[in-house]
Amino acid sequence: MAVPVAFFAVFFAYPVAAIVGRGLKAEGVWRFGRIGEVLAQSDVRHVLWFTTWQAFVSTALTLLVALPGAYVFARLDFPGKQVLRAVVTVPFVLPTVVVGTAFLALVGRGGLLDEVWGVRLDTTVWAILLAHVFFNYAVVVRTVGGLWAQLDPRQEEAARMLGASPLKAWRQVTLPALAPAVAAAALMVFLFTFTSFGVVQILGGPTFSTLEVEIYRQTSEIFDLSTAAVLTLIQFVAVGVILAVHAWTVRRRESALRLVDASVTAGRPRGAGQWTLLGGVLVSVAALLVLPLAVLVQRSLDAPGFGYYRALTSDGGGVFLVPPIEAIGNSLSYAVAATVIAVVIGGLAAVALTRRDAGRFVRGFDALLMLPLGVSAVTVGFGFLIALDEPPLDLRSSWILVPLAQALVGVPFVVRTMLPVLRAVDVRLREAAAVLGASPWRVWREVDLPMVRRALLIAAGFAFAVSLGEFGATVFIARPDRPTLPVAVARLLGRPGDLNYGQAMALSTILMVVCAVALLVLERLRTDRTGEF
């Protein structure tokens, strides 16, 4: 636990405390009364209410739409499955600004729905909810589907032989086994929708605003750092309470599961029910995920002769310090470094959290690991600039600052992906290996690693994906001569003109393709394994 605790203390707790302290401290005096003043404002209470209820509804809709997809990817085998798995993950790594822009092209003035049916949703909450489903679909599919694929189907078959209906067998056998993974997925979806920024800012307009949007507005437009600090504390406390309740609930429901090789649990669809389910999932993926991505590609090709792509090789007459095309290499190098950091920190934390003799502090750290997903990325970015600018932590000019910020978001995914599988490993296997003389390291290598190898690859893929698309904190700390893809896209979207908008769509398409290729390679590595466990 020493390494994860030190990492979060230095690169999360310290920067956040520094920025909040600066906002609540004036002339050496703490202004805690400012908290009550902010909460008394009716517009702040309205923001709190909207942030909470839209997060609940977005989470429920995402689970409703994505759980059938998790089953299809876990239990059914069909042509193009690996490619489709990579496709459904691409939306999750796109910058939220691009997601909002893509849905605006679909549901806004002059969008697809407006042209075909004369329907506009950009001024309603439905546009925000659908965009959140688009963004978080992969979280449920990969988190729940990763464990579902390893559940022994013979347990459900035994219940069927004892007279249980298919629904009853699923409800009483499979669903309790999936509960930890479903809870983890719901938690991640809730946190991302609770702290939604780019999607709400573009699709919500002046009518809808989340805490994250309000923090940005107070910081960048009104320059009221004290109000932003109060809102950050409110968001921090709310997320902390949710994570504490979630950690307690998951610990009470987790039990040892019988895990098998995922390659033996998937089979060709059988019967009308499975074929209908597969068709329904494919239709929902096409309508909710592929269509917005197709809009991005179409917009990037509006200029003849790939004009928008050719323009990326120019610095725009000095507007950019480097050609926007260089953002591709920057993003890949940052993402690789962030993935290594996230896997090491998250892997160590996950192993420590599975020990039965773990103390109360270690168990409490389970919930604290998720806080970076619930704290404003704007706060984290400003905190890095304020706190990490003096020796011995003067990192403002160092390239490692960006991967560190990206790893903060990747670590929770590593922990949440690995933890259910690690906790499902029968402790008697470890004890038997120890009795036979195996060292702790050999027990981990021979017992735990074969069981969690699949989860580890999925965790690394998630960390790489979120690092590619991280925007909130990176936009404040990325050097002007080394922008990432999301930062370059945001800069282009913030400038008027069709050329800038087309270049933004071209860069977004490149980001989508890079992510899809990386995820497809990961899928091939994940499924190319030998042996059974």
XYZ file of C-alpha atoms in Angstrom:
533
model
C 0.000 0.000 0.000
C 2.942 2.347 0.488
C 3.383 3.166 -3.211
C -0.336 3.799 -4.021
C -0.801 5.873 -0.853
C 2.261 8.003 -1.602
C 1.190 8.470 -5.230
C -2.305 9.690 -4.332
C -1.056 11.841 -1.457
C 1.470 13.706 -3.623
C -0.326 13.900 -6.970
C -3.957 14.108 -5.901
C -4.581 15.131 -2.293
C -1.861 17.792 -2.207
C -2.807 19.615 -5.475
C -6.543 19.539 -4.692
C -5.978 20.788 -1.154
C -3.749 23.571 -2.492
C -6.347 24.931 -4.934
C -9.247 24.604 -2.480
C -7.211 26.241 0.259
C -6.379 29.181 -1.977
C -10.062 29.653 -2.747
C -11.258 29.543 0.881
C -8.388 31.496 2.404
C -8.196 35.268 2.110
C -5.414 37.331 3.698
C -4.417 34.416 5.895
C -7.956 33.864 7.240
C -10.097 30.830 6.441
C -13.554 31.786 5.138
C -15.624 28.718 5.996
C -18.723 30.889 6.149
C -18.459 31.122 2.385
C -19.774 27.541 2.165
C -23.132 28.521 3.655
C -23.331 31.604 1.454
C -22.851 29.561 -1.709
C -25.339 26.868 -0.669
C -27.957 29.537 0.033
C -27.983 30.585 -3.625
C -30.980 29.206 -5.515
C -29.058 28.735 -8.767
C -26.461 26.604 -6.963
C -29.194 24.402 -5.468
C -30.688 24.013 -8.955
C -27.299 22.911 -10.296
C -26.951 20.373 -7.465
C -30.407 18.928 -8.157
C -29.870 18.635 -11.907
C -26.406 17.114 -11.453
C -27.776 14.408 -9.155
C -30.940 13.331 -10.950
C -29.460 13.322 -14.449
C -26.605 11.141 -13.167
C -29.078 8.600 -11.745
C -31.156 8.547 -14.926
C -28.082 8.345 -17.164
C -26.734 5.420 -15.130
C -30.054 3.548 -15.262
C -30.384 4.057 -19.026
C -26.789 2.961 -19.627
C -27.267 -0.244 -17.631
C -30.556 -0.945 -19.390
C -29.010 -0.562 -22.849
C -25.541 -2.010 -22.186
C -26.217 -5.111 -20.039
C -27.619 -7.048 -23.027
C -24.472 -6.045 -24.883
C -22.321 -7.358 -22.015
C -24.076 -10.730 -22.319
C -23.644 -10.841 -26.080
C -19.917 -10.113 -25.908
C -19.412 -12.544 -23.004
C -21.493 -15.535 -24.076
C -21.993 -15.376 -27.848
C -19.443 -15.940 -30.581
C -20.079 -14.343 -33.970
C -18.043 -13.018 -36.923
C -16.509 -9.590 -36.341
C -16.825 -9.809 -32.562
C -13.335 -8.480 -31.850
C -13.765 -5.560 -34.235
C -17.156 -4.709 -32.758
C -15.750 -4.838 -29.224
C -13.137 -2.269 -30.217
C -15.792 -0.121 -31.920
C -17.996 0.086 -28.819
C -14.995 1.221 -26.756
C -13.996 4.054 -29.090
C -16.715 6.501 -27.890
C -15.396 6.270 -24.349
C -11.974 7.686 -25.270
C -13.235 10.529 -27.426
C -12.976 13.929 -25.762
C -16.337 14.894 -24.273
C -16.249 18.078 -26.342
C -16.179 15.964 -29.497
C -18.973 13.725 -28.166
C -21.139 16.766 -27.563
C -20.360 18.155 -31.004
C -21.182 14.828 -32.695
C -24.568 14.634 -30.965
C -25.246 18.268 -31.777
C -24.782 17.338 -35.436
C -27.319 14.559 -34.949
C -30.015 16.222 -32.839
C -29.394 19.966 -33.252
C -30.476 22.506 -35.838
C -29.766 21.077 -39.287
C -28.818 17.710 -37.810
C -29.846 14.284 -39.032
C -33.048 14.104 -36.964
C -33.992 17.633 -37.962
C -33.500 16.900 -41.680
C -35.267 13.521 -41.714
C -38.072 13.899 -39.171
C -38.006 17.574 -38.246
C -37.133 16.728 -34.614
C -34.640 18.645 -32.491
C -33.417 17.449 -29.102
C -30.522 19.830 -28.471
C -32.585 21.990 -26.104
C -33.876 19.015 -24.079
C -32.296 16.785 -21.454
C -32.735 13.768 -23.746
C -29.751 14.836 -25.832
C -27.579 14.829 -22.697
C -28.891 11.439 -21.538
C -28.337 9.803 -24.938
C -24.839 11.253 -25.168
C -24.053 9.827 -21.722
C -25.229 6.374 -22.857
C -23.027 6.740 -25.956
C -20.029 7.687 -23.824
C -20.401 5.049 -21.059
C -21.668 2.010 -22.993
C -18.196 0.465 -23.050
C -17.792 0.799 -19.267
C -20.644 -1.651 -18.648
C -19.760 -3.981 -21.532
C -16.120 -4.363 -20.533
C -16.491 -4.320 -16.747
C -19.500 -6.644 -16.496
C -18.722 -8.635 -19.624
C -15.155 -9.273 -18.465
C -16.385 -11.162 -15.393
C -19.458 -12.648 -17.096
C -17.246 -14.363 -19.684
C -15.345 -16.146 -16.903
C -18.346 -17.385 -14.910
C -18.786 -21.138 -15.154
C -22.022 -21.646 -17.162
C -22.487 -25.077 -15.591
C -23.695 -23.442 -12.386
C -26.661 -21.922 -14.204
C -27.179 -25.159 -16.148
C -27.385 -27.068 -12.862
C -30.154 -24.738 -11.675
C -32.021 -25.332 -14.925
C -31.771 -29.104 -14.434
C -33.273 -28.689 -10.947
C -36.354 -27.106 -12.460
C -35.555 -23.379 -12.505
C -36.747 -21.331 -15.472
C -34.107 -19.474 -17.527
C -35.080 -16.185 -15.873
C -35.061 -17.650 -12.356
C -31.696 -19.361 -12.921
C -30.209 -16.109 -14.161
C -31.724 -14.109 -11.309
C -30.656 -16.458 -8.509
C -27.331 -17.790 -9.838
C -25.744 -15.462 -12.391
C -26.971 -12.076 -11.193
C -25.617 -12.450 -7.608
C -22.263 -13.517 -9.061
C -22.254 -10.469 -11.364
C -23.372 -8.052 -8.655
C -19.845 -6.760 -7.795
C -19.048 -6.070 -11.456
C -22.474 -4.470 -12.076
C -22.033 -2.282 -9.001
C -18.538 -1.283 -10.117
C -19.776 -0.412 -13.601
C -22.737 1.553 -12.236
C -20.399 3.461 -9.946
C -18.079 4.453 -12.782
C -20.974 5.498 -15.007
C -22.512 7.537 -12.195
C -19.233 9.310 -11.470
C -18.656 10.195 -15.113
C -22.196 11.517 -15.537
C -22.154 13.271 -12.161
C -19.021 15.158 -13.233
C -20.021 15.544 -16.881
C -18.551 18.650 -18.475
C -18.105 18.806 -22.249
C -21.356 17.015 -23.110
C -23.482 19.224 -20.845
C -21.703 22.408 -21.837
C -22.426 21.883 -25.543
C -25.829 20.187 -25.438
C -27.204 21.815 -22.284
C -26.637 25.409 -23.287
C -27.674 27.976 -20.669
C -30.537 25.783 -19.396
C -28.661 22.785 -17.944
C -25.485 22.910 -15.890
C -23.686 20.303 -13.785
C -21.315 21.013 -10.906
C -18.359 20.506 -13.232
C -19.684 23.053 -15.728
C -20.420 25.518 -12.933
C -16.923 25.104 -11.470
C -15.427 25.849 -14.870
C -17.689 28.859 -15.325
C -16.849 30.274 -11.899
C -13.127 29.737 -12.469
C -12.604 30.736 -16.104
C -15.422 33.204 -16.818
C -16.376 34.869 -13.526
C -12.958 34.391 -11.834
C -14.669 33.605 -8.510
C -12.204 31.079 -7.081
C -13.925 30.969 -3.687
C -17.259 29.818 -5.161
C -15.438 27.291 -7.341
C -13.643 25.968 -4.240
C -16.943 25.533 -2.381
C -18.499 23.693 -5.319
C -15.418 21.463 -5.491
C -15.802 20.604 -1.809
C -19.498 19.816 -2.312
C -18.685 17.537 -5.218
C -15.865 15.936 -3.241
C -18.071 15.197 -0.217
C -20.950 13.862 -2.343
C -18.678 11.514 -4.254
C -16.982 10.389 -1.027
C -20.321 9.423 0.538
C -21.385 7.540 -2.593
C -18.098 5.636 -2.747
C -18.240 4.728 0.948
C -21.746 3.289 0.595
C -20.742 1.460 -2.575
C -17.631 -0.083 -1.001
C -19.691 -1.339 1.962
C -22.354 -2.801 -0.323
C -19.889 -4.556 -2.622
C -17.950 -6.125 0.275
C -21.178 -7.588 1.674
C -22.175 -9.168 -1.640
C -18.857 -10.459 -2.970
C -18.068 -14.180 -2.646
C -15.737 -16.715 -4.195
C -16.771 -17.530 -7.750
C -15.869 -20.433 -9.952
C -13.989 -18.922 -12.871
C -13.156 -20.696 -16.101
C -11.367 -19.862 -19.337
C -13.483 -17.296 -21.183
C -12.793 -19.022 -24.495
C -14.923 -22.023 -23.484
C -17.977 -20.064 -22.318
C -18.819 -18.315 -25.606
C -20.654 -20.161 -28.353
C -22.639 -19.595 -31.510
C -26.130 -18.153 -30.950
C -28.753 -20.836 -30.474
C -32.482 -20.453 -30.744
C -34.655 -17.523 -31.699
C -34.089 -15.786 -28.368
C -30.310 -15.491 -28.683
C -30.467 -14.523 -32.341
C -33.058 -11.837 -31.521
C -30.925 -10.536 -28.661
C -27.849 -10.408 -30.894
C -29.799 -8.532 -33.556
C -31.176 -6.068 -31.017
C -27.707 -5.370 -29.631
C -26.292 -4.830 -33.123
C -29.104 -2.398 -33.954
C -28.630 -0.443 -30.710
C -24.862 -0.281 -31.284
C -25.415 0.980 -34.827
C -27.928 3.634 -33.773
C -26.313 4.878 -30.554
C -22.595 4.354 -31.196
C -21.767 3.935 -34.869
C -24.014 6.700 -36.202
C -22.388 9.539 -34.201
C -18.962 8.222 -35.166
C -20.044 8.143 -38.803
C -21.026 11.808 -38.529
C -17.477 12.632 -37.377
C -15.978 10.822 -40.352
C -18.396 12.447 -42.789
C -17.666 15.932 -41.472
C -13.911 15.330 -41.716
C -14.298 14.431 -45.427
C -16.405 17.443 -46.441
C -13.390 19.186 -47.985
C -12.400 17.723 -51.376
C -9.150 15.825 -51.669
C -8.820 15.237 -47.920
C -8.300 18.960 -47.511
C -8.889 19.007 -43.755
C -6.331 16.246 -43.231
C -3.716 17.996 -45.360
C -4.258 21.187 -43.360
C -3.193 19.361 -40.198
C 0.419 19.370 -41.375
C 0.515 23.200 -41.186
C 0.768 25.278 -38.025
C -2.085 27.488 -39.212
C 0.029 30.522 -39.909
C 1.537 30.584 -36.424
C -1.665 29.942 -34.502
C -0.157 26.623 -33.294
C 3.469 26.348 -32.196
C 3.631 22.991 -33.971
C 1.482 21.391 -36.691
C -1.611 19.771 -35.150
C -0.580 16.421 -36.657
C 2.205 16.181 -34.042
C -0.464 15.776 -31.366
C -0.824 12.143 -32.460
C 2.684 11.169 -31.373
C 2.374 13.227 -28.203
C -0.861 11.501 -27.205
C 0.515 8.015 -27.843
C 3.703 8.584 -25.833
C 1.792 10.173 -22.948
C -0.794 7.373 -22.973
C 1.847 4.623 -22.845
C 3.593 6.259 -19.885
C 0.268 6.862 -18.107
C -0.766 3.230 -18.679
C 2.422 1.898 -17.109
C 1.952 4.146 -14.075
C -1.730 3.275 -13.721
C -1.177 -0.491 -14.003
C 1.629 -0.471 -11.423
C -0.193 1.752 -8.922
C -3.615 0.191 -9.506
C -2.272 -3.373 -9.514
C -0.484 -2.900 -6.193
C -3.586 -1.360 -4.647
C -5.877 -4.125 -5.962
C -3.637 -6.860 -4.544
C -3.469 -5.137 -1.150
C -7.244 -4.712 -1.047
C -7.818 -8.455 -1.550
C -5.880 -9.530 1.542
C -8.098 -10.895 4.286
C -5.869 -9.432 7.000
C -6.157 -5.929 5.523
C -6.855 -3.333 8.172
C -9.581 -0.720 8.224
C -7.299 1.858 6.583
C -6.625 -0.417 3.620
C -10.338 -1.180 3.188
C -11.156 2.530 3.351
C -8.573 3.230 0.684
C -10.746 1.182 -1.678
C -13.240 4.046 -1.812
C -10.584 6.773 -1.853
C -9.067 5.315 -5.025
C -12.195 6.337 -6.927
C -12.155 9.983 -5.838
C -10.116 11.222 -8.852
C -13.116 10.287 -11.019
C -15.410 12.429 -8.881
C -13.263 15.521 -8.363
C -13.372 18.285 -10.912
C -10.691 17.843 -13.560
C -10.490 21.639 -13.682
C -9.572 21.624 -9.993
C -6.935 18.932 -10.502
C -5.390 20.781 -13.444
C -5.186 24.113 -11.610
C -3.931 22.270 -8.534
C -1.032 20.800 -10.496
C -0.026 24.256 -11.685
C -0.188 25.736 -8.175
C 1.228 22.915 -6.071
C 3.872 21.329 -8.305
C 5.898 24.440 -9.148
C 8.487 24.477 -6.355
C 11.400 22.144 -5.473
C 11.484 19.269 -4.771
C 8.264 18.907 -6.829
C 8.901 21.464 -9.558
C 7.345 19.534 -12.441
C 5.618 22.284 -14.424
C 8.215 22.099 -17.198
C 8.530 18.306 -17.145
C 6.843 16.032 -19.688
C 5.913 13.544 -16.930
C 3.283 15.933 -15.540
C 0.749 14.999 -18.235
C 1.060 11.191 -17.765
C 0.767 11.649 -14.010
C -2.515 13.520 -14.405
C -3.805 10.952 -16.886
C -2.784 8.068 -14.618
C -4.926 9.510 -11.821
C -7.965 8.766 -13.974
C -6.626 5.404 -15.155
C -5.851 3.920 -11.719
C -9.523 3.608 -10.629
C -10.285 1.661 -13.799
C -7.394 -0.703 -13.154
C -8.534 -1.306 -9.575
C -12.235 -1.683 -10.404
C -11.473 -4.087 -13.273
C -9.045 -6.307 -11.349
C -10.651 -6.271 -7.906
C -13.754 -8.445 -8.568
C -11.616 -11.139 -10.222
C -8.909 -11.038 -7.531
C -11.513 -11.316 -4.793
C -13.135 -14.212 -6.612
C -9.949 -16.324 -6.498
C -10.440 -19.088 -3.926
C -8.088 -18.323 -1.042
C -7.613 -22.055 -0.491
C -5.609 -22.225 -3.739
C -3.128 -19.707 -2.347
C -2.983 -21.528 0.987
C -2.365 -24.873 -0.702
C 0.483 -23.415 -2.743
C 2.012 -21.884 0.389
C 1.757 -25.181 2.275
C 3.613 -26.873 -0.585
C 6.490 -24.435 -0.085
C 5.798 -21.711 -2.631
C 7.013 -18.217 -1.767
C 4.499 -15.331 -1.780
C 5.861 -14.173 -5.141
C 5.539 -17.643 -6.633
C 2.010 -17.991 -5.243
C 1.075 -14.765 -7.036
C 2.789 -15.862 -10.252
C 1.375 -19.410 -10.321
C -2.087 -18.906 -8.785
C -3.284 -15.316 -9.069
C -1.670 -14.165 -12.315
C -3.217 -16.866 -14.584
C -6.623 -16.013 -13.108
C -6.320 -12.225 -13.459
C -4.294 -12.059 -16.676
C -7.393 -11.324 -18.712
C -8.557 -8.650 -16.267
C -5.055 -7.137 -16.270
C -5.083 -6.765 -20.060
C -8.553 -5.237 -19.937
C -7.390 -2.850 -17.200
C -4.370 -1.815 -19.266
C -6.633 -1.216 -22.255
C -8.944 0.942 -20.194
C -6.030 2.952 -18.774
C -4.605 3.498 -22.258
C -8.004 4.494 -23.629
C -8.856 7.028 -20.932
C -5.349 8.494 -21.182
C -5.801 9.087 -24.911
C -9.055 10.961 -24.342
C -8.346 12.773 -21.050
C -8.954 16.490 -21.498
C -10.056 18.270 -18.322
C -6.720 18.357 -16.506
C -4.448 17.987 -19.549
C -5.689 21.200 -21.132
C -4.124 23.206 -18.281
C -0.773 21.410 -18.028
C 0.091 20.287 -21.579
C 2.918 22.379 -23.023
C 1.994 24.521 -26.059
C 4.620 22.761 -28.146
C 3.400 19.282 -27.110
C -0.415 19.294 -27.260
C -2.398 16.092 -27.026
C -5.136 15.160 -29.491
C -8.029 16.277 -27.228
C -6.292 19.597 -26.493
C -5.660 20.226 -30.192
C -9.298 19.371 -30.996
C -10.553 21.772 -28.336
C -8.335 24.558 -29.650
C -9.639 24.053 -33.168
C -13.272 23.910 -32.031
C -12.767 27.138 -30.111
C -11.808 29.039 -33.265
C -14.354 30.143 -35.879
C -14.320 28.985 -39.462
C -15.119 25.860 -41.436
C -11.436 24.995 -41.849
C -10.843 24.862 -38.088
C -14.019 22.860 -37.515
C -13.068 20.430 -40.286
C -9.580 19.992 -38.860
C -11.117 19.267 -35.463
C -13.277 16.574 -37.017
C -10.241 15.180 -38.860
C -8.206 14.986 -35.650
C -11.168 13.386 -33.873
C -11.399 10.786 -36.625
C -7.672 10.070 -36.305
C -8.093 9.678 -32.532
C -10.984 7.309 -33.140
C -8.951 5.200 -35.587
C -5.862 5.109 -33.344
C -7.977 3.982 -30.419
C -9.798 1.361 -32.480
C -6.506 -0.112 -33.746
C -5.020 -0.160 -30.241
C -8.090 -1.825 -28.802
C -8.222 -4.368 -31.627
C -4.590 -5.316 -30.942
C -5.464 -5.648 -27.268
C -8.368 -7.949 -28.122
C -6.073 -10.215 -30.146
C -3.510 -10.325 -27.345
C -6.226 -10.995 -24.792
C -7.709 -13.920 -26.706
C -4.344 -15.399 -27.752
C -3.531 -17.360 -24.616
C -2.955 -20.981 -23.785
C -3.955 -23.192 -20.897
C -7.076 -23.318 -18.770
C -7.776 -21.928 -15.333
